[in-house]
Backbone as a printed PyTorch tensor [residue, N CA C, xyz], in Angstrom:
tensor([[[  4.2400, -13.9510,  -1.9600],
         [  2.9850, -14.5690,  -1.6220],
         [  2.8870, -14.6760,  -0.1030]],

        [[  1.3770, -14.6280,   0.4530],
         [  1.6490, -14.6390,   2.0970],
         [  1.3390, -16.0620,   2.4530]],

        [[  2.1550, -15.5240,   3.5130],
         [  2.2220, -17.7430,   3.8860],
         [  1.4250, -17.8310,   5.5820]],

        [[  0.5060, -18.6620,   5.1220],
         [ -0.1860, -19.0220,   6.6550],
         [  0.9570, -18.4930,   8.0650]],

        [[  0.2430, -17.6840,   8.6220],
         [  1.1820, -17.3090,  10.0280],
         [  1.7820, -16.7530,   9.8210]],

        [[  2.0970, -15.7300,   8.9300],
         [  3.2330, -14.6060,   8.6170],
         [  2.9700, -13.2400,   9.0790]],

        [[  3.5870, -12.8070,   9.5340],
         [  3.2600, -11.5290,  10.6910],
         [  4.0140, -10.5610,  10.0470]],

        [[  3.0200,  -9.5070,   9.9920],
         [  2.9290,  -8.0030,   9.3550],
         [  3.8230,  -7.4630,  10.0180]],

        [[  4.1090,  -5.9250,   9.4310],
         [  4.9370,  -5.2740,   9.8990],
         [  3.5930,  -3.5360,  10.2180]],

        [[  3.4180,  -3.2310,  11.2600],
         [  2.5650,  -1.7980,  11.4030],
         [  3.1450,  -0.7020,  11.7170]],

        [[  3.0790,  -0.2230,  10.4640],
         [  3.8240,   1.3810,  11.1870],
         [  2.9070,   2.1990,  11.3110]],

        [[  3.8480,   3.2610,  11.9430],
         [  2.8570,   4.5920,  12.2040],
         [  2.8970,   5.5840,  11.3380]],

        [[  2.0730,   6.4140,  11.4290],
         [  2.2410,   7.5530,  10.1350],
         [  2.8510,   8.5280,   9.9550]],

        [[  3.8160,   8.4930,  11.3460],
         [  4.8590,   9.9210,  11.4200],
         [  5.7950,   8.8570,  11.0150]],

        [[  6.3090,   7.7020,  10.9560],
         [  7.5640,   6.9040,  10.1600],
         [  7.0720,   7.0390,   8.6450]],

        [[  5.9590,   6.5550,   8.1670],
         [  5.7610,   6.2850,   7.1870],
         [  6.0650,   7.9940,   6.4540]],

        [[  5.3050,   9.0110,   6.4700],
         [  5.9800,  10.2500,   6.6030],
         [  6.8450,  10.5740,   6.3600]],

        [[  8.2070,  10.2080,   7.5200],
         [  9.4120,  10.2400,   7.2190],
         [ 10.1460,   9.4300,   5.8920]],

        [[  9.6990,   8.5100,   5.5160],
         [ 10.2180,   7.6810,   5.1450],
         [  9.7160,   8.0450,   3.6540]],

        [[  8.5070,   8.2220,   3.2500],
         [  8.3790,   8.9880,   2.3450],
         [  9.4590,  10.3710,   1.7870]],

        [[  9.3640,  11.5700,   2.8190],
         [ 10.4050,  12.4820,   2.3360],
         [ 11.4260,  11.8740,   2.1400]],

        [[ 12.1730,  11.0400,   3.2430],
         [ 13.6280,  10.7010,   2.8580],
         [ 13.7340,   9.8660,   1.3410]],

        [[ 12.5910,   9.6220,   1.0050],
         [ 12.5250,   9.0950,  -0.3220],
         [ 12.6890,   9.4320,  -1.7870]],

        [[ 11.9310,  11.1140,  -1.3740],
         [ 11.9050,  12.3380,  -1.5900],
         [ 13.4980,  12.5570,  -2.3270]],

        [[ 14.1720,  12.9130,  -1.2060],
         [ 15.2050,  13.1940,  -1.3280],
         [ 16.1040,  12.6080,  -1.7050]],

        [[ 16.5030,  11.5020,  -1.3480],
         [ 17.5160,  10.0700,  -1.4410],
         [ 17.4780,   8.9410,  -2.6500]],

        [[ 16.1010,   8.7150,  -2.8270],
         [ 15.4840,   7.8460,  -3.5950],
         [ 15.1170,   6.5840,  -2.6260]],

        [[ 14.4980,   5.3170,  -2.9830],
         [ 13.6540,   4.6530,  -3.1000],
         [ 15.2860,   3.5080,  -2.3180]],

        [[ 15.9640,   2.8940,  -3.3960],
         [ 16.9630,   2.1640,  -2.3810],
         [ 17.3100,   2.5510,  -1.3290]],

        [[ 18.2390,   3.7080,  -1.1700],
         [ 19.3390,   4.4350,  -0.3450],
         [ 18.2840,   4.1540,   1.2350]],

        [[ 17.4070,   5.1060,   0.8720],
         [ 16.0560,   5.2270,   2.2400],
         [ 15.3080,   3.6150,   2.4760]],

        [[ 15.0970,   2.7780,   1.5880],
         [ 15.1730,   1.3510,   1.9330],
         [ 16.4490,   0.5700,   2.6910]],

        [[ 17.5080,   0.6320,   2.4010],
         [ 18.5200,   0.1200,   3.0080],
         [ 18.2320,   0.9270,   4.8520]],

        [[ 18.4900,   2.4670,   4.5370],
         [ 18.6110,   3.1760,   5.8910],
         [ 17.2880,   2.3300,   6.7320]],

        [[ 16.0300,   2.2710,   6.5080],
         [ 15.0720,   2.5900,   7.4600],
         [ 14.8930,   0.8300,   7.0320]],

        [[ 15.6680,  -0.2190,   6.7920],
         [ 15.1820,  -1.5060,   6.9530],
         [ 14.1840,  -1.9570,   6.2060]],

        [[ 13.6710,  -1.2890,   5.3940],
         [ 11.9150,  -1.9560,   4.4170],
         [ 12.8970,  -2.1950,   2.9870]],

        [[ 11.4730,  -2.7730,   2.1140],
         [ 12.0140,  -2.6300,   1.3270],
         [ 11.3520,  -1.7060,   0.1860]],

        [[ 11.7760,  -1.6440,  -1.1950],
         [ 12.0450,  -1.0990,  -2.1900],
         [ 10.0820,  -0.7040,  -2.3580]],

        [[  9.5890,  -2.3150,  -2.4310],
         [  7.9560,  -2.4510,  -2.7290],
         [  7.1770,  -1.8580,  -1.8480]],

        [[  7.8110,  -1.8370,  -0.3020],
         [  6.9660,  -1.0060,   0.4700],
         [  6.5280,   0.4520,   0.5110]],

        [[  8.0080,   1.3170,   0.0740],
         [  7.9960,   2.6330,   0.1510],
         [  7.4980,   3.3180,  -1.8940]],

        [[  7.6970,   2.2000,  -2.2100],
         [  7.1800,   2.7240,  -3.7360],
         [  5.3650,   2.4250,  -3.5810]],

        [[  4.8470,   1.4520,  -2.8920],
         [  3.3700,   1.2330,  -2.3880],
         [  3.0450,   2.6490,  -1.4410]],

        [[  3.4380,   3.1450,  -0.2090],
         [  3.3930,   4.0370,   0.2080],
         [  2.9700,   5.1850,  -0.5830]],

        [[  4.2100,   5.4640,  -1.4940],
         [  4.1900,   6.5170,  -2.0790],
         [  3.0430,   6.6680,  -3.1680]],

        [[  2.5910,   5.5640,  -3.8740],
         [  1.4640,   5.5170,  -4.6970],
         [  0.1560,   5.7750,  -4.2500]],

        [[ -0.1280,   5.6860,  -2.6810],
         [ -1.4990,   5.2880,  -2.2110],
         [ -1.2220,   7.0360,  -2.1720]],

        [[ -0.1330,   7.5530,  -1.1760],
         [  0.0250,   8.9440,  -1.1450],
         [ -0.3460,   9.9580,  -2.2580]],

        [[  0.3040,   9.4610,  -3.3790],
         [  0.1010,  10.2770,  -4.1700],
         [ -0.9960,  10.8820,  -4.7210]],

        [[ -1.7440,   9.0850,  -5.1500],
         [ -3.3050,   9.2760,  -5.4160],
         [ -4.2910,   9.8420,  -4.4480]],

        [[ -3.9110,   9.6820,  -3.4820],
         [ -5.1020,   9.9730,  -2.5450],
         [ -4.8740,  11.5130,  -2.2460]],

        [[ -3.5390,  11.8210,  -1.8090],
         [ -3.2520,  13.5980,  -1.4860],
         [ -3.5830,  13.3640,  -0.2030]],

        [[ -3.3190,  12.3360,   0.5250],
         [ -3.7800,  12.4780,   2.4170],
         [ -2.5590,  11.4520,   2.6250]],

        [[ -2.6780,  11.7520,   4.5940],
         [ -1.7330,  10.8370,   5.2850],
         [ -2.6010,   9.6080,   5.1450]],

        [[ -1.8500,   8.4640,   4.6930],
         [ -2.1920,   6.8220,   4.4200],
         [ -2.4430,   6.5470,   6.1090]],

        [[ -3.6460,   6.3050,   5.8580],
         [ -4.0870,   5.5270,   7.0460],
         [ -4.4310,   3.9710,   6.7540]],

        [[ -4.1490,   3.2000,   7.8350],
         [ -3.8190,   1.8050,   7.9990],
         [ -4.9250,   1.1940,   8.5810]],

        [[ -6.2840,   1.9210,   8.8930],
         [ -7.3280,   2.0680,   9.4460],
         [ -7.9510,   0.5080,   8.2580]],

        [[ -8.6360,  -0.4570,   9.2340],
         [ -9.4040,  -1.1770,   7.7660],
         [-10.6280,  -1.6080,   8.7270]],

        [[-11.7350,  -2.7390,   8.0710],
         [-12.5770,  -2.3000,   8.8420],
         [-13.6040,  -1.8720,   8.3820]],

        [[-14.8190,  -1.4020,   9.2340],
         [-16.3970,  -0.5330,   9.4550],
         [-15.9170,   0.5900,  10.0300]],

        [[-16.3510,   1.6440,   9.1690],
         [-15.8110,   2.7000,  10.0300],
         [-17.0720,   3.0340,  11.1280]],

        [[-16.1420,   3.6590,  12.1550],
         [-17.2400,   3.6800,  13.6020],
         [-18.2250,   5.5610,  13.3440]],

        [[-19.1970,   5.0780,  13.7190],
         [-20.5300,   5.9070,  13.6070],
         [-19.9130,   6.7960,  15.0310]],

        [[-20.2840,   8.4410,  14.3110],
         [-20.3150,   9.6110,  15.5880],
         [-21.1370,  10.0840,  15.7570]],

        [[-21.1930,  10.5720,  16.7860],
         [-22.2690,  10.9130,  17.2760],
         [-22.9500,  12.0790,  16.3210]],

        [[-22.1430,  13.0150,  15.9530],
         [-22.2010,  13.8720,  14.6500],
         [-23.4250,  12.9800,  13.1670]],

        [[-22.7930,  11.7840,  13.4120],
         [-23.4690,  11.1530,  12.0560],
         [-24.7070,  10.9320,  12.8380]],

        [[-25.1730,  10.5370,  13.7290],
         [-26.3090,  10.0860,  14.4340],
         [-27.0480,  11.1080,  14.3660]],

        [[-26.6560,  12.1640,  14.6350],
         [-27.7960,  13.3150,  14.6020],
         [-28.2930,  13.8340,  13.5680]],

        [[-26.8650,  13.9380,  12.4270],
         [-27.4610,  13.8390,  10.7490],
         [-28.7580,  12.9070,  10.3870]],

        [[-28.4190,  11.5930,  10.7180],
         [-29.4490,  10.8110,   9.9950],
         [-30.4530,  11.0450,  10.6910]],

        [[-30.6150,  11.3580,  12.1730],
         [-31.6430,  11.6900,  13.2060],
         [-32.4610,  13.0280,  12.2710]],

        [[-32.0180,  14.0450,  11.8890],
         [-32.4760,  14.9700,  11.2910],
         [-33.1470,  14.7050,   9.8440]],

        [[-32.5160,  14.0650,   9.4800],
         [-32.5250,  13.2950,   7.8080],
         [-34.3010,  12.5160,   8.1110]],

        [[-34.1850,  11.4840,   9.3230],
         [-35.5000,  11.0180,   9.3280],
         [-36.6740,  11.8430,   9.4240]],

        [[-36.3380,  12.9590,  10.6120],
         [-37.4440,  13.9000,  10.9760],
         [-38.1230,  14.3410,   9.7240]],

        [[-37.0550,  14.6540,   9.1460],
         [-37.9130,  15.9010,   7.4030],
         [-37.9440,  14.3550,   6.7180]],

        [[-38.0680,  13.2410,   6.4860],
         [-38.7050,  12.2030,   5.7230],
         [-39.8240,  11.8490,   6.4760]],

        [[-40.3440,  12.1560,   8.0260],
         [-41.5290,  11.9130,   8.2680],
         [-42.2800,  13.3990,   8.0520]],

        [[-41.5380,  13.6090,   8.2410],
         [-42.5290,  15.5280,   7.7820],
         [-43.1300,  15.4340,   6.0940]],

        [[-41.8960,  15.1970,   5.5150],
         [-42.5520,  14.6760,   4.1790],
         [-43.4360,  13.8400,   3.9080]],

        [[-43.6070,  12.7360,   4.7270],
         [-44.4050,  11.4500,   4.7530],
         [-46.0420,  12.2220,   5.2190]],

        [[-45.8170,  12.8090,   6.2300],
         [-47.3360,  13.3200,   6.7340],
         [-48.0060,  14.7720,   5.6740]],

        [[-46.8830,  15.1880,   5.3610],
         [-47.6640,  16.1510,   4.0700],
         [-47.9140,  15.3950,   3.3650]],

        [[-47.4510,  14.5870,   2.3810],
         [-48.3090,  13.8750,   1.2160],
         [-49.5530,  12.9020,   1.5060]],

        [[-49.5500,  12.5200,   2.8410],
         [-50.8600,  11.9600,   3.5160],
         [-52.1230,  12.5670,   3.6150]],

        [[-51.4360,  14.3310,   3.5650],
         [-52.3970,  14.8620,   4.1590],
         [-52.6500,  15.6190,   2.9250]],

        [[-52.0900,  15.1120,   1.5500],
         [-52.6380,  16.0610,   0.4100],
         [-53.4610,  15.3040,  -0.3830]],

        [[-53.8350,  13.7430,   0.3440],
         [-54.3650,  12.3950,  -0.4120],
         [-55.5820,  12.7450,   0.1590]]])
């Protein structure tokens, strides 16, 4: 259970990575003892991994708008007012 004021542990995704294969290989204790975590962390790891088929990102949050997306929806509006003024103009 988490207890008021208890401070996380953040890794990065070339450990987490590693720590996965060596998991791979070794199993789940052996690579817990070596790399200091424990048992729940690298079996959590490995589940999000599995399901997802990508590197686990630690990212949480709103994800931030690019400029790429701005011009999508920028385009997206144009042809909904283009649409908007043809059916105006078929009334």
């Amino acid at each position: 259970m988490v207890s008021k004021g208890q401070k996380f542990n953040k890794y990065t995704d070339s450990f987490i990575n590693e720590v996965l294969e060596s998991s791979r290989k070794y199993g789940n204790k052996i690579t817990a003892e070596k790399y200091g975590i424990t048992n729940n962390t690298i079996g959590t790891w490995r589940y999000k991994y599995k399901n997802h088929q990508i590197a686990i990102k630690n990212k949480k949050g709103r994800q931030k708008n690019t400029e790429k997306n701005y011009k999508e929806r920028y385009e997206i509006l144009k042809k909904f007012m283009e649409f908007l003024a043809n059916q105006e103009g078929l009334k």
